[in-house]
């Protein structure tokens, strides 16, 4: 069984070996997913407000 310190060293080595473009792509993916989720929530609020009779004139 591996000790906690050897597992920690392995994780640090694996993290430093990841190419920069993979890290950038994860950042872009997380940003795009958060913008999409915000859009979905905003659309749901707009539908609920329209259903409640709150319309813009």
mmCIF file of N, CA and C in Angstrom:
data_model
loop_
_atom_site.group_PDB
_atom_site.id
_atom_site.type_symbol
_atom_site.label_atom_id
_atom_site.label_comp_id
_atom_site.label_asym_id
_atom_site.label_seq_id
_atom_site.Cartn_x
_atom_site.Cartn_y
_atom_site.Cartn_z
ATOM 1 N N UNK A 1 0.844 -1.178 0.000
ATOM 2 C CA UNK A 1 0.000 0.000 0.000
ATOM 3 C C UNK A 1 0.885 1.236 0.000
ATOM 4 N N UNK A 2 0.523 2.187 -0.825
ATOM 5 C CA UNK A 2 1.333 3.397 -0.932
ATOM 6 C C UNK A 2 1.080 4.310 0.252
ATOM 7 N N UNK A 3 2.126 5.003 0.642
ATOM 8 C CA UNK A 3 1.949 5.973 1.710
ATOM 9 C C UNK A 3 1.360 7.254 1.130
ATOM 10 N N UNK A 4 0.840 8.058 2.010
ATOM 11 C CA UNK A 4 0.207 9.305 1.582
ATOM 12 C C UNK A 4 1.216 10.230 0.914
ATOM 13 N N UNK A 5 2.439 10.264 1.430
ATOM 14 C CA UNK A 5 3.441 11.157 0.850
ATOM 15 C C UNK A 5 3.847 10.714 -0.548
ATOM 16 N N UNK A 6 3.934 9.407 -0.797
ATOM 17 C CA UNK A 6 4.290 8.956 -2.142
ATOM 18 C C UNK A 6 3.155 9.222 -3.123
ATOM 19 N N UNK A 7 1.909 9.129 -2.652
ATOM 20 C CA UNK A 7 0.773 9.443 -3.519
ATOM 21 C C UNK A 7 0.759 10.929 -3.845
ATOM 22 N N UNK A 8 1.116 11.753 -2.868
ATOM 23 C CA UNK A 8 1.145 13.197 -3.081
ATOM 24 C C UNK A 8 2.221 13.552 -4.102
ATOM 25 N N UNK A 9 3.397 12.923 -3.993
ATOM 26 C CA UNK A 9 4.466 13.168 -4.953
ATOM 27 C C UNK A 9 4.039 12.754 -6.353
ATOM 28 N N UNK A 10 3.349 11.628 -6.459
ATOM 29 C CA UNK A 10 2.893 11.147 -7.764
ATOM 30 C C UNK A 10 1.897 12.128 -8.380
ATOM 31 N N UNK A 11 0.991 12.653 -7.584
ATOM 32 C CA UNK A 11 0.007 13.608 -8.095
ATOM 33 C C UNK A 11 0.677 14.895 -8.566
ATOM 34 N N UNK A 12 1.660 15.364 -7.840
ATOM 35 C CA UNK A 12 2.360 16.582 -8.241
ATOM 36 C C UNK A 12 3.115 16.359 -9.540
ATOM 37 N N UNK A 13 3.740 15.192 -9.696
ATOM 38 C CA UNK A 13 4.464 14.895 -10.925
ATOM 39 C C UNK A 13 3.507 14.787 -12.100
ATOM 40 N N UNK A 14 2.360 14.161 -11.904
ATOM 41 C CA UNK A 14 1.388 14.014 -12.980
ATOM 42 C C UNK A 14 0.822 15.374 -13.374
ATOM 43 N N UNK A 15 0.645 16.249 -12.411
ATOM 44 C CA UNK A 15 0.080 17.569 -12.704
ATOM 45 C C UNK A 15 1.059 18.420 -13.499
ATOM 46 N N UNK A 16 2.330 18.340 -13.185
ATOM 47 C CA UNK A 16 3.308 19.154 -13.894
ATOM 48 C C UNK A 16 3.563 18.620 -15.298
ATOM 49 N N UNK A 17 3.247 17.368 -15.575
ATOM 50 C CA UNK A 17 3.465 16.806 -16.902
ATOM 51 C C UNK A 17 2.331 17.124 -17.867
ATOM 52 N N UNK A 18 1.222 17.642 -17.374
ATOM 53 C CA UNK A 18 0.089 17.958 -18.250
ATOM 54 C C UNK A 18 0.463 19.130 -19.152
ATOM 55 N N UNK A 19 0.198 18.996 -20.453
ATOM 56 C CA UNK A 19 0.527 20.100 -21.361
ATOM 57 C C UNK A 19 -0.316 21.337 -21.062
ATOM 58 N N UNK A 20 0.239 22.484 -21.393
ATOM 59 C CA UNK A 20 -0.449 23.743 -21.091
ATOM 60 C C UNK A 20 -1.754 23.849 -21.846
ATOM 61 N N UNK A 21 -1.818 23.322 -23.067
ATOM 62 C CA UNK A 21 -3.044 23.459 -23.845
ATOM 63 C C UNK A 21 -4.190 22.669 -23.236
ATOM 64 N N UNK A 22 -3.886 21.557 -22.539
ATOM 65 C CA UNK A 22 -4.954 20.808 -21.867
ATOM 66 C C UNK A 22 -5.513 21.614 -20.704
ATOM 67 N N UNK A 23 -4.638 22.283 -19.980
ATOM 68 C CA UNK A 23 -5.101 23.112 -18.865
ATOM 69 C C UNK A 23 -5.923 24.292 -19.370
ATOM 70 N N UNK A 24 -5.515 24.890 -20.480
ATOM 71 C CA UNK A 24 -6.269 26.000 -21.058
ATOM 72 C C UNK A 24 -7.623 25.510 -21.560
ATOM 73 N N UNK A 25 -7.658 24.337 -22.189
ATOM 74 C CA UNK A 25 -8.927 23.799 -22.685
ATOM 75 C C UNK A 25 -9.890 23.511 -21.538
ATOM 76 N N UNK A 26 -9.380 23.024 -20.403
ATOM 77 C CA UNK A 26 -10.255 22.817 -19.239
ATOM 78 C C UNK A 26 -10.828 24.147 -18.765
ATOM 79 N N UNK A 27 -10.005 25.174 -18.751
ATOM 80 C CA UNK A 27 -10.468 26.501 -18.340
ATOM 81 C C UNK A 27 -11.564 27.001 -19.277
ATOM 82 N N UNK A 28 -11.354 26.849 -20.581
ATOM 83 C CA UNK A 28 -12.349 27.278 -21.570
ATOM 84 C C UNK A 28 -13.629 26.469 -21.416
ATOM 85 N N UNK A 29 -13.499 25.159 -21.206
ATOM 86 C CA UNK A 29 -14.669 24.294 -21.042
ATOM 87 C C UNK A 29 -15.481 24.688 -19.809
ATOM 88 N N UNK A 30 -14.815 24.917 -18.698
ATOM 89 C CA UNK A 30 -15.517 25.287 -17.464
ATOM 90 C C UNK A 30 -16.190 26.654 -17.626
ATOM 91 N N UNK A 31 -15.522 27.598 -18.279
ATOM 92 C CA UNK A 31 -16.112 28.918 -18.518
ATOM 93 C C UNK A 31 -17.357 28.802 -19.399
ATOM 94 N N UNK A 32 -17.249 28.040 -20.489
ATOM 95 C CA UNK A 32 -18.388 27.887 -21.404
ATOM 96 C C UNK A 32 -19.555 27.190 -20.717
ATOM 97 N N UNK A 33 -19.266 26.183 -19.898
ATOM 98 C CA UNK A 33 -20.334 25.478 -19.183
ATOM 99 C C UNK A 33 -21.024 26.402 -18.186
ATOM 100 N N UNK A 34 -20.267 27.271 -17.533
ATOM 101 C CA UNK A 34 -20.886 28.182 -16.568
ATOM 102 C C UNK A 34 -21.745 29.234 -17.269
ATOM 103 N N UNK A 35 -21.307 29.717 -18.422
ATOM 104 C CA UNK A 35 -22.110 30.677 -19.183
ATOM 105 C C UNK A 35 -23.389 30.013 -19.675
ATOM 106 N N UNK A 36 -23.289 28.779 -20.149
ATOM 107 C CA UNK A 36 -24.467 28.040 -20.602
ATOM 108 C C UNK A 36 -25.442 27.814 -19.450
ATOM 109 N N UNK A 37 -24.924 27.432 -18.286
ATOM 110 C CA UNK A 37 -25.793 27.209 -17.121
ATOM 111 C C UNK A 37 -26.486 28.506 -16.706
ATOM 112 N N UNK A 38 -25.769 29.609 -16.743
ATOM 113 C CA UNK A 38 -26.374 30.900 -16.415
ATOM 114 C C UNK A 38 -27.485 31.252 -17.399
ATOM 115 N N UNK A 39 -27.279 30.965 -18.666
ATOM 116 C CA UNK A 39 -28.307 31.207 -19.671
ATOM 117 C C UNK A 39 -29.544 30.365 -19.448
ATOM 118 N N UNK A 40 -29.353 29.109 -19.058
ATOM 119 C CA UNK A 40 -30.489 28.225 -18.782
ATOM 120 C C UNK A 40 -31.286 28.743 -17.589
ATOM 121 N N UNK A 41 -30.603 29.122 -16.527
ATOM 122 C CA UNK A 41 -31.282 29.634 -15.331
ATOM 123 C C UNK A 41 -32.020 30.932 -15.655
ATOM 124 N N UNK A 42 -31.400 31.812 -16.423
ATOM 125 C CA UNK A 42 -32.057 33.071 -16.795
ATOM 126 C C UNK A 42 -33.303 32.806 -17.633
ATOM 127 N N UNK A 43 -33.231 31.839 -18.546
ATOM 128 C CA UNK A 43 -34.400 31.498 -19.366
ATOM 129 C C UNK A 43 -35.523 30.929 -18.517
ATOM 130 N N UNK A 44 -35.171 30.101 -17.536
ATOM 131 C CA UNK A 44 -36.192 29.546 -16.647
ATOM 132 C C UNK A 44 -36.873 30.646 -15.840
ATOM 133 N N UNK A 45 -36.087 31.585 -15.317
ATOM 134 C CA UNK A 45 -36.678 32.707 -14.585
ATOM 135 C C UNK A 45 -37.588 33.532 -15.489
ATOM 136 N N UNK A 46 -37.168 33.749 -16.725
ATOM 137 C CA UNK A 46 -37.989 34.531 -17.649
ATOM 138 C C UNK A 46 -39.308 33.821 -17.944
ATOM 139 N N UNK A 47 -39.256 32.488 -18.131
ATOM 140 C CA UNK A 47 -40.488 31.731 -18.372
ATOM 141 C C UNK A 47 -41.419 31.786 -17.163
ATOM 142 N N UNK A 48 -40.845 31.665 -15.958
ATOM 143 C CA UNK A 48 -41.677 31.723 -14.750
ATOM 144 C C UNK A 48 -42.310 33.100 -14.582
ATOM 145 N N UNK A 49 -41.548 34.146 -14.858
ATOM 146 C CA UNK A 49 -42.089 35.497 -14.719
ATOM 147 C C UNK A 49 -43.173 35.759 -15.761
ATOM 148 N N UNK A 50 -42.996 35.254 -16.973
ATOM 149 C CA UNK A 50 -44.024 35.407 -18.005
ATOM 150 C C UNK A 50 -45.275 34.636 -17.618
ATOM 151 N N UNK A 51 -45.110 33.434 -17.067
ATOM 152 C CA UNK A 51 -46.257 32.628 -16.643
ATOM 153 C C UNK A 51 -47.009 33.303 -15.498
ATOM 154 N N UNK A 52 -46.303 34.073 -14.676
ATOM 155 C CA UNK A 52 -46.940 34.770 -13.555
ATOM 156 C C UNK A 52 -47.598 36.074 -13.991
ATOM 157 N N UNK A 53 -47.491 36.412 -15.261
ATOM 158 C CA UNK A 53 -48.135 37.620 -15.756
ATOM 159 C C UNK A 53 -47.251 38.841 -15.774
ATOM 160 N N UNK A 54 -45.995 38.678 -15.532
ATOM 161 C CA UNK A 54 -45.068 39.815 -15.555
ATOM 162 C C UNK A 54 -44.495 39.934 -16.967
ATOM 163 N N UNK A 55 -45.075 40.807 -17.740
ATOM 164 C CA UNK A 55 -44.639 40.981 -19.124
ATOM 165 C C UNK A 55 -44.043 42.376 -19.290
ATOM 166 N N UNK A 56 -43.068 42.468 -20.167
ATOM 167 C CA UNK A 56 -42.511 43.792 -20.462
ATOM 168 C C UNK A 56 -43.324 44.426 -21.579
ATOM 169 N N UNK A 57 -43.566 45.723 -21.459
ATOM 170 C CA UNK A 57 -44.384 46.420 -22.463
ATOM 171 C C UNK A 57 -43.539 47.365 -23.242
#
